[in-house]
Coordinates of C-alpha atoms and ligand atoms in Angstrom, one line a residue:
Chain A
X887 CA -10.7 -243.8 90.8
X888 CA -13.0 -243.8 93.8
X889 CA -13.4 -240.0 93.6
X890 CA -14.0 -240.2 89.9
X891 CA -16.8 -242.6 90.5
X892 CA -18.4 -240.4 93.2
X893 CA -18.2 -237.3 91.1
X894 CA -21.7 -236.5 90.0
X895 CA -20.5 -235.0 86.7
X896 CA -18.6 -238.2 85.7
X897 CA -20.3 -241.4 84.5
X898 CA -17.8 -244.2 85.0
X899 CA -18.5 -247.2 82.7
X900 CA -16.4 -250.1 83.7
X901 CA -16.4 -253.5 81.9
X902 CA -17.3 -251.6 78.8
X903 CA -15.8 -251.1 75.4
X904 CA -16.3 -248.5 72.7
X905 CA -17.3 -250.3 69.5
X906 CA -18.2 -247.5 67.1
X907 CA -17.6 -243.8 66.7
X908 CA -19.1 -241.4 64.2
X909 CA -19.6 -237.7 63.8
X910 CA -17.1 -234.9 64.4
X911 CA -15.7 -232.6 67.1
X912 CA -18.5 -231.2 69.2
X913 CA -20.9 -233.9 68.0
X914 CA -19.5 -237.4 68.2
X915 CA -21.9 -240.4 68.5
X916 CA -20.2 -243.2 70.5
X917 CA -21.5 -246.8 70.9
X918 CA -20.4 -248.5 74.1
X919 CA -20.7 -252.2 74.6
X920 CA -21.4 -252.9 78.3
X921 CA -20.6 -256.5 79.1
X922 CA -22.8 -258.4 81.6
X923 CA -21.1 -258.8 85.0
X924 CA -24.0 -260.9 86.3
X925 CA -24.1 -258.9 89.5
X926 CA -26.5 -256.0 90.0
X927 CA -24.3 -253.0 90.7
X928 CA -27.1 -251.2 92.4
X929 CA -27.7 -254.0 94.9
X930 CA -24.2 -255.4 95.6
X931 CA -22.7 -254.2 98.9
X932 CA -19.2 -255.5 98.1
X933 CA -19.2 -257.8 101.1
X934 CA -17.2 -260.5 99.3
X935 CA -19.3 -263.5 100.6
X936 CA -19.8 -264.7 97.0
X937 CA -16.1 -264.9 96.4
X938 CA -15.6 -266.9 99.5
X939 CA -18.3 -269.4 98.6
X940 CA -17.5 -269.8 94.9
X941 CA -15.9 -273.2 94.4
X942 CA -14.2 -272.5 91.1
X943 CA -10.6 -271.1 90.9
X944 CA -8.4 -269.9 88.2
X945 CA -5.2 -267.8 87.7
X946 CA -5.7 -264.1 88.4
X947 CA -4.5 -262.2 85.3
X948 CA -4.0 -259.1 87.4
X949 CA -1.4 -261.0 89.6
X950 CA 0.4 -262.0 86.4
X951 CA -0.1 -265.7 87.1
X952 CA 1.1 -265.5 90.7
X953 CA -2.2 -265.6 92.5
X954 CA -5.6 -267.3 92.1
X955 CA -9.1 -265.8 91.9
X956 CA -12.6 -267.3 92.0
X957 CA -15.0 -267.5 89.0
X958 CA -16.8 -264.6 90.7
X959 CA -14.1 -262.0 91.5
X960 CA -12.8 -258.5 91.8
X961 CA -9.4 -258.4 90.2
X962 CA -7.7 -256.6 93.1
X963 CA -9.0 -255.2 96.5
X964 CA -8.9 -251.5 95.5
X965 CA -10.9 -252.1 92.2
X966 CA -13.6 -249.5 91.4
X967 CA -16.4 -250.2 91.7
X968 CA -16.1 -252.8 94.5
X969 CA -18.5 -255.1 92.7
X970 CA -17.5 -258.5 91.5
X971 CA -18.0 -259.9 88.1
X972 CA -18.7 -263.5 87.1
X973 CA -16.3 -265.0 84.5
X974 CA -18.5 -267.3 82.4
X975 CA -15.5 -269.2 81.1
X976 CA -14.8 -270.5 84.6
X977 CA -18.2 -270.5 86.4
X978 CA -19.7 -274.0 86.7
X979 CA -23.2 -272.7 86.3
X980 CA -22.3 -271.3 82.9
X981 CA -20.3 -274.4 82.0
X982 CA -22.5 -277.2 83.4
X983 CA -25.8 -275.5 84.5
X984 CA -25.3 -276.2 88.2
X985 CA -24.0 -274.4 91.3
X986 CA -25.4 -270.9 91.9
X987 CA -23.6 -270.8 95.3
X988 CA -23.0 -267.1 95.0
X989 CA -26.7 -266.5 94.4
X990 CA -27.6 -268.6 97.4
X991 CA -25.3 -266.8 99.8
X992 CA -25.6 -263.2 98.5
X993 CA -27.8 -261.5 101.2
X994 CA -28.2 -258.4 99.0
X995 CA -29.8 -260.6 96.2
X996 CA -27.4 -259.0 93.8
X997 CA -26.6 -262.0 91.6
X998 CA -28.4 -261.9 88.2
X999 CA -27.6 -264.6 85.8
X1000 CA -30.0 -263.2 83.2
X1001 CA -28.0 -260.0 82.6
X1002 CA -27.4 -259.5 78.9
X1003 CA -24.9 -257.4 77.0
X1004 CA -26.1 -253.8 76.5
X1005 CA -25.2 -251.2 74.0
X1006 CA -25.2 -247.6 75.2
X1007 CA -25.3 -244.7 72.7
X1008 CA -23.6 -241.5 73.9
X1009 CA -23.3 -238.1 72.4
X1010 CA -20.0 -236.4 73.3
X1011 CA -18.1 -233.4 72.1
X1012 CA -14.5 -234.7 72.6
X1013 CA -12.8 -238.0 73.3
X1014 CA -9.6 -238.7 75.3
X1015 CA -7.9 -242.0 74.7
X1016 CA -5.7 -243.4 77.5
X1017 CA -5.6 -247.1 76.7
X1018 CA -2.0 -247.6 78.0
X1019 CA 0.4 -250.3 77.1
X1020 CA 1.1 -254.1 77.2
X1021 CA 4.1 -255.6 78.8
X1022 CA 6.5 -257.4 76.5
X1023 CA 6.3 -261.2 76.8
X1024 CA 9.9 -262.3 77.4
X1025 CA 9.3 -266.0 76.7
X1026 CA 10.3 -265.4 73.1
X1027 CA 13.8 -264.6 74.3
X1028 CA 14.5 -268.2 75.1
X1029 CA 18.1 -267.4 76.4
X1030 CA 16.5 -266.0 79.6
X1031 CA 14.5 -269.1 80.4
X1032 CA 11.3 -267.3 81.3
X1033 CA 8.6 -269.9 81.7
X1034 CA 11.3 -272.6 82.0
X1035 CA 12.9 -271.6 85.3
X1036 CA 10.4 -271.0 88.2
X1037 CA 12.4 -268.1 89.6
X1038 CA 12.8 -266.0 86.5
X1039 CA 10.0 -263.5 86.8
X1040 CA 9.0 -260.3 85.1
X1041 CA 8.9 -256.8 86.5
X1042 CA 5.1 -256.9 86.7
X1043 CA 5.3 -260.1 88.7
X1044 CA 7.8 -258.6 91.1
X1045 CA 5.5 -255.6 91.4
X1046 CA 2.6 -257.8 92.5
X1047 CA 4.8 -259.8 94.8
X1048 CA 5.9 -256.6 96.6
X1049 CA 2.4 -255.3 96.9
X1050 CA 1.0 -255.6 100.5
X1051 CA -2.4 -256.7 99.2
X1052 CA -0.9 -258.9 96.5
X1053 CA -0.8 -262.7 96.2
X1054 CA 2.2 -263.1 98.6
X1055 CA 1.0 -260.3 101.1
X1056 CA 4.0 -258.3 100.1
X1057 CA 6.6 -261.0 100.7
X1058 CA 9.4 -261.4 98.1
X1059 CA 9.8 -265.1 97.8
X1060 CA 11.0 -267.9 95.6
X1061 CA 8.6 -270.4 94.2
X1062 CA 9.2 -272.7 97.2
X1063 CA 8.2 -269.8 99.6
X1064 CA 11.8 -269.1 100.9
X1065 CA 13.3 -265.6 100.6
X1066 CA 16.0 -265.2 97.9
X1067 CA 19.6 -264.9 99.0
X1068 CA 20.6 -263.1 95.7
X1069 CA 18.6 -261.4 93.0
X1070 CA 19.7 -260.1 89.5
X1071 CA 17.6 -257.4 87.9
X1072 CA 18.1 -257.4 84.1
X1073 CA 17.3 -254.1 82.3
X1074 CA 16.2 -253.5 78.7
X1075 CA 14.5 -256.8 78.1
X1076 CA 12.8 -256.3 74.7
X1077 CA 13.8 -252.6 74.7
X1078 CA 16.7 -251.1 72.9
X1079 CA 17.0 -254.3 70.9
X1080 CA 16.6 -254.3 67.2
X1081 CA 15.1 -257.8 67.3
X1082 CA 12.2 -256.6 69.4
X1083 CA 11.7 -252.9 70.1
X1084 CA 14.3 -250.4 69.1
X1085 CA 13.1 -247.7 71.5
X1086 CA 14.0 -247.2 75.2
X1087 CA 11.0 -248.0 77.4
X1088 CA 12.0 -245.1 79.7
X1089 CA 10.5 -246.4 82.9
X1090 CA 12.4 -249.7 83.5
X1091 CA 15.7 -248.1 84.7
X1092 CA 13.7 -246.3 87.4
X1093 CA 11.4 -249.2 88.4
X1094 CA 14.5 -251.5 88.5
X1095 CA 16.1 -249.1 91.0
X1096 CA 12.8 -249.2 92.9
X1097 CA 12.9 -253.0 93.0
X1098 CA 16.5 -252.9 94.3
X1099 CA 15.4 -250.5 97.1
X1100 CA 12.4 -252.7 97.9
X1101 CA 14.7 -255.8 98.1
X1102 CA 17.1 -253.9 100.4
X1103 CA 14.1 -253.1 102.6
X1104 CA 12.3 -256.4 102.6
X1105 CA 15.2 -258.9 102.3
X1106 CA 18.2 -256.9 103.6
X1107 CA 20.6 -259.9 103.6
X1108 CA 20.1 -260.6 99.9
X1109 CA 22.8 -259.6 97.3
X1110 CA 21.3 -257.5 94.6
X1111 CA 22.7 -257.0 91.1
X1112 CA 21.5 -254.6 88.4
X1113 CA 22.6 -255.4 84.9
X1114 CA 22.2 -252.4 82.7
X1115 CA 23.3 -251.1 79.2
X1116 CA 23.4 -247.6 80.6
X1117 CA 21.4 -245.9 83.3
X1118 CA 18.7 -243.5 82.1
X1119 CA 17.6 -241.5 85.1
X1120 CA 16.1 -238.4 83.6
X1121 CA 13.5 -236.9 85.8
X1122 CA 13.0 -234.8 88.9
X1123 CA 14.9 -236.5 91.7
X1124 CA 15.7 -239.5 89.6
X1125 CA 19.5 -239.2 89.5
X1126 CA 19.5 -238.6 93.2
X1127 CA 17.5 -241.8 93.7
X1128 CA 20.1 -243.7 91.6
X1129 CA 22.9 -242.4 93.8
X1130 CA 21.0 -243.4 96.9
X1131 CA 20.5 -247.0 95.6
X1132 CA 24.3 -247.2 94.9
X1133 CA 24.9 -246.2 98.5
X1134 CA 22.5 -248.8 99.7
X1135 CA 25.0 -251.4 98.5
X1136 CA 23.4 -252.6 95.3
X1137 CA 25.9 -254.1 92.7
X1138 CA 25.8 -252.3 89.3
X1139 CA 27.2 -254.3 86.4
X1140 CA 27.3 -252.6 83.0
X1141 CA 26.4 -255.3 80.5
X1142 CA 23.5 -257.1 79.0
X1143 CA 23.1 -260.7 80.2
X1144 CA 23.6 -263.2 77.4
X1145 CA 22.0 -266.2 79.0
X1146 CA 20.5 -267.6 82.2
X1147 CA 21.1 -271.3 82.9
X1148 CA 20.9 -273.8 85.7
X1149 CA 23.9 -275.8 84.5
X1150 CA 26.4 -275.7 87.3
X1151 CA 30.1 -275.5 86.4
X1152 CA 31.4 -275.5 90.0
X1153 CA 30.1 -276.8 93.4
X1154 CA 29.0 -273.3 94.5
X1155 CA 26.9 -272.9 91.4
X1156 CA 24.7 -276.0 92.4
X1157 CA 21.0 -275.1 92.7
X1158 CA 21.6 -271.6 91.5
X1159 CA 20.5 -269.7 88.4
X1160 CA 23.7 -268.6 86.6
X1161 CA 23.5 -265.2 84.9
X1162 CA 26.1 -265.0 82.2
X1163 CA 27.1 -261.5 81.4
X1164 CA 30.0 -259.5 79.9
X1165 CA 30.9 -256.8 82.5
X1166 CA 31.9 -254.1 80.0
X1167 CA 33.5 -251.9 82.7
X1168 CA 36.1 -254.5 83.7
X1169 CA 36.0 -256.3 80.3
X1170 CA 35.4 -259.7 81.8
X1171 CA 32.8 -262.4 81.3
X1172 CA 31.1 -263.1 84.6
X1173 CA 28.9 -265.9 85.9
X1174 CA 26.6 -264.6 88.7
X1175 CA 25.0 -267.2 90.9
X1176 CA 21.5 -266.0 92.0
X1177 CA 18.2 -267.4 93.3
X1178 CA 15.9 -265.0 91.5
X1179 CA 16.0 -263.1 88.2
X1180 CA 13.7 -260.2 87.5
X1181 CA 13.3 -259.3 83.8
X1182 CA 12.6 -255.6 83.3
X1183 CA 10.5 -256.0 80.2
X1184 CA 9.6 -253.4 77.6
X1185 CA 6.4 -251.4 77.4
X1186 CA 4.8 -252.1 74.1
X1187 CA 1.7 -251.0 72.2
X1188 CA -1.4 -252.9 73.3
X1189 CA -2.4 -256.0 71.2
X1190 CA -5.6 -254.3 70.1
X1191 CA -4.0 -251.0 69.2
X1192 CA -4.8 -251.4 65.5
X1193 CA -8.6 -251.9 66.1
X1194 CA -8.7 -249.0 68.6
X1195 CA -6.9 -246.8 66.0
X1196 CA -9.5 -247.8 63.4
X1197 CA -12.5 -247.1 65.7
X1198 CA -11.2 -243.6 66.6
X1199 CA -9.5 -242.8 63.2
X1200 CA -6.1 -242.5 64.8
X1201 CA -2.7 -243.1 63.1
X1202 CA 0.1 -245.1 64.6
X1203 CA 3.8 -244.5 64.6
X1204 CA 6.4 -246.9 63.3
X1205 CA 6.8 -248.3 66.8
X1206 CA 3.0 -249.0 67.0
X1207 CA 2.0 -246.3 69.5
X1208 CA -0.6 -243.7 68.6
X1209 CA 0.6 -240.8 66.6
X1210 CA 0.2 -237.3 68.1
X1211 CA -0.6 -234.3 65.9
X1212 CA 2.9 -232.8 66.4
X1213 CA 5.6 -234.4 68.5
X1214 CA 6.7 -231.0 70.0
X1215 CA 3.9 -228.5 69.5
X1216 CA 0.8 -230.6 69.8
X1217 CA 1.6 -233.8 71.7
X1218 CA -1.8 -234.6 73.1
X1219 CA -4.0 -233.8 70.0
X1220 CA -4.4 -236.2 67.1
X1221 CA -5.1 -235.6 63.4
X1222 CA -8.8 -236.2 64.2
X1223 CA -10.2 -233.0 65.7
X1224 CA -11.7 -233.6 69.1
X1225 CA -9.8 -236.8 69.8
X1226 CA -6.9 -236.6 72.2
X1227 CA -4.4 -239.1 73.5
X1228 CA -2.5 -239.3 76.8
X1229 CA -0.3 -241.7 78.7
X1230 CA 1.4 -244.8 77.4
X1231 CA -0.9 -245.3 74.4
X1232 CA 1.2 -242.5 72.9
X1233 CA 4.6 -243.9 73.9
X1234 CA 6.3 -245.3 77.0
X1235 CA 6.4 -242.9 79.9
X1236 CA 6.2 -242.8 83.7
X1237 CA 3.3 -241.8 86.0
X1238 CA 4.3 -238.1 86.3
X1239 CA 4.5 -237.7 82.5
X1240 CA 1.2 -239.6 82.1
X1241 CA -0.5 -237.3 84.6
X1242 CA 0.9 -234.2 82.9
X1243 CA -0.3 -235.4 79.5
X1244 CA -3.7 -236.4 80.8
X1245 CA -4.1 -233.0 82.5
X1246 CA -3.1 -231.2 79.3
X1247 CA -5.7 -233.3 77.3
X1248 CA -8.4 -232.5 79.9
X1249 CA -7.5 -228.8 79.8
X1250 CA -7.8 -228.8 76.0
X1251 CA -11.2 -230.3 76.2
X1252 CA -12.4 -228.0 79.0
X1253 CA -11.2 -224.9 77.1
X1254 CA -13.5 -226.0 74.2
X1255 CA -16.4 -226.7 76.5
X1256 CA -16.1 -223.3 78.3
X1257 CA -15.9 -221.5 75.0
X1258 CA -19.0 -223.2 73.8
X1259 CA -17.8 -223.4 70.2
X1260 CA -15.0 -225.1 68.4
X1261 CA -12.5 -223.5 66.0
X1262 CA -12.1 -225.5 62.8
X1263 CA -9.5 -225.4 60.1
X1264 CA -10.0 -222.6 57.6
X1265 CA -8.7 -224.7 54.6
X1266 CA -12.0 -226.2 53.7
X1267 CA -13.9 -226.6 50.5
X1268 CA -17.0 -224.6 49.6
X1269 CA -19.7 -225.1 46.9
X1270 CA -20.8 -222.2 44.8
X1271 CA -24.5 -222.9 44.6
X1272 CA -24.9 -220.8 41.5
X1273 CA -22.4 -223.0 39.6
X1274 CA -23.3 -226.4 41.0
X1275 CA -25.2 -228.4 38.4
X1276 CA -26.4 -231.0 41.0
X1277 CA -24.5 -233.8 39.2
X1278 CA -23.6 -235.3 42.7
X1279 CA -20.2 -236.6 41.4
X1280 CA -18.6 -235.1 44.5
X1281 CA -21.0 -236.7 47.0
X1282 CA -19.5 -240.2 47.0
X1283 CA -15.9 -239.0 46.5
X1284 CA -15.5 -237.4 49.9
X1285 CA -13.6 -239.7 52.3
X1286 CA -14.9 -237.8 55.3
X1287 CA -18.6 -237.9 54.3
X1288 CA -18.7 -234.2 54.4
X1289 CA -20.9 -233.6 51.3
X1290 CA -24.7 -233.9 51.4
X1291 CA -27.2 -233.1 48.7
X1292 CA -29.8 -230.5 49.3
X1293 CA -32.8 -232.0 47.6
X1294 CA -34.8 -228.7 47.7
X1295 CA -32.2 -226.5 46.0
X1296 CA -30.7 -229.5 44.0
X1297 CA -27.2 -228.5 44.9
X1298 CA -24.4 -230.2 46.9
X1299 CA -23.5 -228.8 50.4
X1300 CA -20.2 -229.3 52.3
X1301 CA -20.2 -229.6 56.1
X1302 CA -17.2 -227.5 57.2
X1303 CA -16.8 -229.3 60.5
X1304 CA -16.3 -232.6 58.6
X1305 CA -14.3 -231.3 55.7
X1306 CA -10.6 -231.8 56.0
X1307 CA -9.8 -229.6 53.0
X1308 CA -8.2 -232.4 51.0
X1309 CA -9.6 -231.0 47.8
X1310 CA -10.6 -234.2 46.0
X1311 CA -14.0 -232.8 45.3
X1312 CA -12.4 -229.5 44.0
X1313 CA -10.4 -231.4 41.4
X1314 CA -13.4 -233.6 40.5
X1315 CA -16.2 -231.1 40.0
X1316 CA -16.9 -230.8 36.3
X1317 CA -18.6 -227.5 36.7
X1318 CA -15.7 -225.9 38.6
X1319 CA -18.2 -225.1 41.4
X1320 CA -16.1 -226.0 44.4
X1321 CA -13.3 -223.9 45.7
X1322 CA -10.6 -225.2 48.0
X1323 CA -9.9 -222.4 50.4
X1324 CA -6.2 -221.5 50.6
X1325 CA -5.6 -224.0 47.8
X1326 CA -7.5 -222.5 45.0
X1327 CA -6.7 -223.5 41.4
X1328 CA -5.3 -220.0 40.8
X1329 CA -3.0 -220.2 43.8
X1330 CA -1.7 -223.6 42.9
X1331 CA -1.2 -222.6 39.2
X1332 CA 0.8 -219.5 40.4
X1333 CA 2.8 -221.6 42.7
X1334 CA 3.8 -224.0 39.9
X1335 CA 4.8 -221.0 37.7
X1336 CA 6.7 -219.6 40.7
X1337 CA 8.8 -222.8 41.4
X1338 CA 9.8 -222.9 37.7
X1339 CA 11.1 -219.4 37.5
Chain B
X455 CA 27.5 -229.7 30.9
X456 CA 25.4 -232.5 32.4
X457 CA 21.6 -232.4 32.2
X458 CA 19.9 -231.2 35.3
X459 CA 16.2 -231.8 35.0
X460 CA 13.7 -229.5 36.6
X461 CA 11.1 -231.6 38.4
X462 CA 7.9 -230.2 40.0
X463 CA 6.9 -232.3 43.0
X464 CA 3.2 -231.9 43.9
X465 CA 3.1 -233.5 47.4
X466 CA 0.4 -234.4 49.8
X467 CA 0.5 -232.5 53.1
X468 CA 0.2 -235.5 55.3
X469 CA 2.7 -238.0 53.8
X470 CA 5.2 -236.9 51.2
X471 CA 5.3 -233.2 52.2
X472 CA 5.7 -234.3 55.8
X473 CA 8.5 -236.6 54.6
X474 CA 10.2 -233.7 52.8
X475 CA 9.8 -231.7 56.0
X476 CA 11.2 -234.5 58.1
X477 CA 14.2 -234.8 55.7
X478 CA 14.9 -231.2 56.5
X479 CA 14.6 -231.5 60.3
X480 CA 16.7 -234.7 60.2
X481 CA 19.4 -232.8 58.3
X482 CA 19.0 -235.1 55.3
X483 CA 19.3 -233.8 51.7
X484 CA 17.1 -234.4 48.8
X485 CA 17.9 -233.3 45.2
X486 CA 17.4 -229.5 45.0
X487 CA 16.0 -229.8 41.4
X488 CA 12.8 -231.2 42.8
X489 CA 10.7 -228.1 43.4
X490 CA 7.8 -228.7 45.8
X491 CA 4.2 -227.6 45.7
X492 CA 2.1 -228.6 48.7
X493 CA -1.5 -229.8 48.3
X494 CA -3.7 -231.1 51.1
X495 CA -4.1 -234.4 49.3
X496 CA -2.9 -235.9 46.0
X497 CA -6.7 -236.1 45.2
X498 CA -6.6 -232.3 44.7
X499 CA -4.3 -232.6 41.7
X500 CA -6.0 -231.7 38.4
X501 CA -4.5 -232.7 35.0
X502 CA -4.2 -228.9 34.4
X503 CA -1.6 -228.6 37.1
X504 CA 0.6 -231.1 35.4
X505 CA 0.2 -229.6 31.9
X506 CA 0.9 -226.2 33.4
X507 CA 4.2 -227.4 34.8
X508 CA 5.3 -228.9 31.5
X509 CA 4.2 -225.7 29.7
X510 CA 6.3 -223.6 32.0
X511 CA 9.4 -225.7 31.4
X512 CA 9.4 -228.6 33.8
X513 CA 11.1 -231.8 32.6
X514 CA 9.2 -234.0 34.9
X515 CA 6.3 -233.9 37.4
X516 CA 6.2 -236.0 40.5
X517 CA 2.8 -236.5 42.2
X518 CA 3.1 -238.1 45.6
X519 CA 0.5 -239.1 48.0
Ligands
LIG1760 C1 6.8 -253.2 86.2 C2 6.4 -251.7 86.0 C3 6.7 -250.8 87.1 C4 6.4 -249.5 87.0 N1 6.7 -248.7 88.1 C5 6.5 -247.3 88.0 C6 6.8 -246.5 89.1 O1 7.3 -246.9 90.1 N2 6.6 -245.1 88.9 C7 6.1 -244.6 87.7 O2 6.0 -243.4 87.6 N3 5.8 -245.4 86.7 C8 6.0 -246.8 86.8 N4 5.6 -247.6 85.7 C9 5.0 -247.0 84.5 C10 3.5 -246.8 84.7 O3 3.0 -248.1 84.8 C11 2.9 -246.1 83.5 O4 3.4 -244.8 83.5 C12 1.4 -245.9 83.7 O5 0.7 -247.1 84.0 C13 0.8 -245.3 82.4 O6 -0.6 -245.1 82.6 P1 -1.7 -245.2 81.5 O7 -2.9 -244.7 82.1 O8 -1.1 -244.5 80.3 O9 -1.8 -246.7 81.1 P2 -2.2 -248.0 81.9 O10 -1.8 -247.9 83.3 O11 -1.8 -249.1 81.0 O12 -3.8 -247.9 81.9 C14 -4.6 -248.1 80.7 C15 -6.0 -248.6 81.1 O13 -6.8 -248.6 80.0 C16 -7.6 -249.8 79.9 N5 -7.9 -250.1 78.5 C17 -7.0 -250.5 77.6 N6 -7.6 -250.6 76.4 C18 -8.9 -250.3 76.6 C19 -10.1 -250.3 75.8 N7 -10.0 -250.6 74.5 N8 -11.3 -249.9 76.3 C20 -11.4 -249.6 77.7 N9 -10.3 -249.6 78.5 C21 -9.1 -250.0 78.0 C22 -6.6 -250.8 80.6 O14 -7.4 -251.9 81.1 C23 -6.0 -250.0 81.7 O15 -6.7 -250.0 82.8 C24 5.9 -249.0 85.8 C25 5.6 -249.8 84.7 C26 5.9 -251.2 84.8 C27 5.7 -252.1 83.7
LIG1761 S1 -22.6 -260.0 94.9 FE1 -23.6 -260.3 96.9 S2 -22.2 -261.6 98.0 FE2 -21.0 -260.8 96.2 S3 -20.0 -259.0 97.1 FE3 -21.9 -258.3 96.2 S4 -23.4 -258.3 97.9 FE4 -21.6 -259.5 98.5
LIG1762 S1 14.6 -247.2 80.7 FE1 16.6 -248.2 81.1 S2 16.0 -250.4 81.2 FE2 14.3 -249.4 80.2 S3 14.8 -249.6 78.0 FE3 15.6 -247.6 78.7 S4 17.7 -248.0 79.2 FE4 16.7 -250.0 79.1

């Protein structure tokens, strides 16, 4: 990200959202809403004084509720740009009109409470969408007690906990600060489950193995269980990693946990979280006493996927992720020419696959830029100016706004870059002036005759 | 002999034609007496197409889109 920001050919717009897109491949017009961060990005030195002095605290969403942040904050230390933002929902100046501590202590005079939302209008030739995924919220699966038991956490929370610059400085710990003696990692939470998501989230087997490895490294005395339906370790070096974790002494149990409870049935179960599971390899129900449970939750479409799809004229698959033009032959293009997708917004995948797709999308765009022209579909409609009576019936019928009226010649004109070749205008023209290339009336009539032979 | 109707299916490229294609790649069968003509949109269908099909002996015409 830092090198993206410093590249002079790339304009990085953070804290911004695309609100409107019009036009077509080679000539899109994009409106971008830039939210006010109340800090002047050109003056701020990133010293962090404001964050120290700010009196208001709240949960840091980036730490998945494990850590706190101030009202003026950078979500994590490596954030690009290293310029904080003021959260008006927490800042006392916005709430009560008093404080301005950050402004007082900022030596660079970078705080600017008068910043307003701005709309930037951009002209671009192509668009690549990489909006990623949301993590499944496991609190709906009440049998696992997420939100009820302190030490039932999600994969994202474990990830933040094991991060050296995270809320616990990289220490794996229970709510009370002590290290866990035993940890169960539960696979497929919300994935491969007809009640939630039928698909396999593809990355959780591997990140669960990574968690086991991190636990072995950071808390070597802890017992670690992996509860899986089956292990899916397809990828370069992945099966080898699985074997290595088995050799590191992690316990693998084939079974999906049915319940997590703190109700002890025996003295040794006191104070423990009991994971109840059918071990399908030994055909026995087991009760595993553990201190911490990690739920490896599904990757799901982002909550705003529908509105993003509308803005960029994308379609979505039955599972809610964005639809590619062809699952095998054109996996990064979409049915809208010039709009590409990459990464988890298209479906769950790991970082190597995300990078491969993103590189492919970038290459597709670069090839168009270097050619200087774009190739469009040949199956478009064309108006015969001699036959057009100028009735304008077609003008409002086109769903793609491809038809304009030439006031001078008094005839309709079709923009081939916008035309999708649907042929609605062809069927509607009372003068028979429009031809649908590759789908002419003669061709279709002959086909109908042909299928009835 | 039982009656086997001849049906002409005029299908939209993006939905129903793609569906027929998917049936093929998923190794699913659909009735072979539906004979398919692909159009880029059901909006392309002119009344003449339907009359032509009946004139040439179709028992039914299915327009999907
Ligand atoms: C717990 C966990 C552990 C994992 N561990 C690994 C691992 O060890 N190795 C591995 O290879 N993979 C791992 N993965 C998978 C990895 O996270 C994904 O492959 C990767 O994040 C996908 O990248 P992405 O860019 O597609 O999406 P994301 O990382 O989700 O990034 C999308 C970005 O787009 C932004 N965005 C979304 N909507 C908009 C919008 N409308 N406007 C502007 N910006 C927007 C988001 O804020 C976000 O910054 C793990 C996943 C999880 C859940
Ligand atoms: S806003 Fe001011 S105090 Fe805060 S990090 Fe930037 S320069 Fe430092
Ligand atoms: S990757 Fe593994 S844990 Fe994740 S859904 Fe698929 S099988 Fe379950």
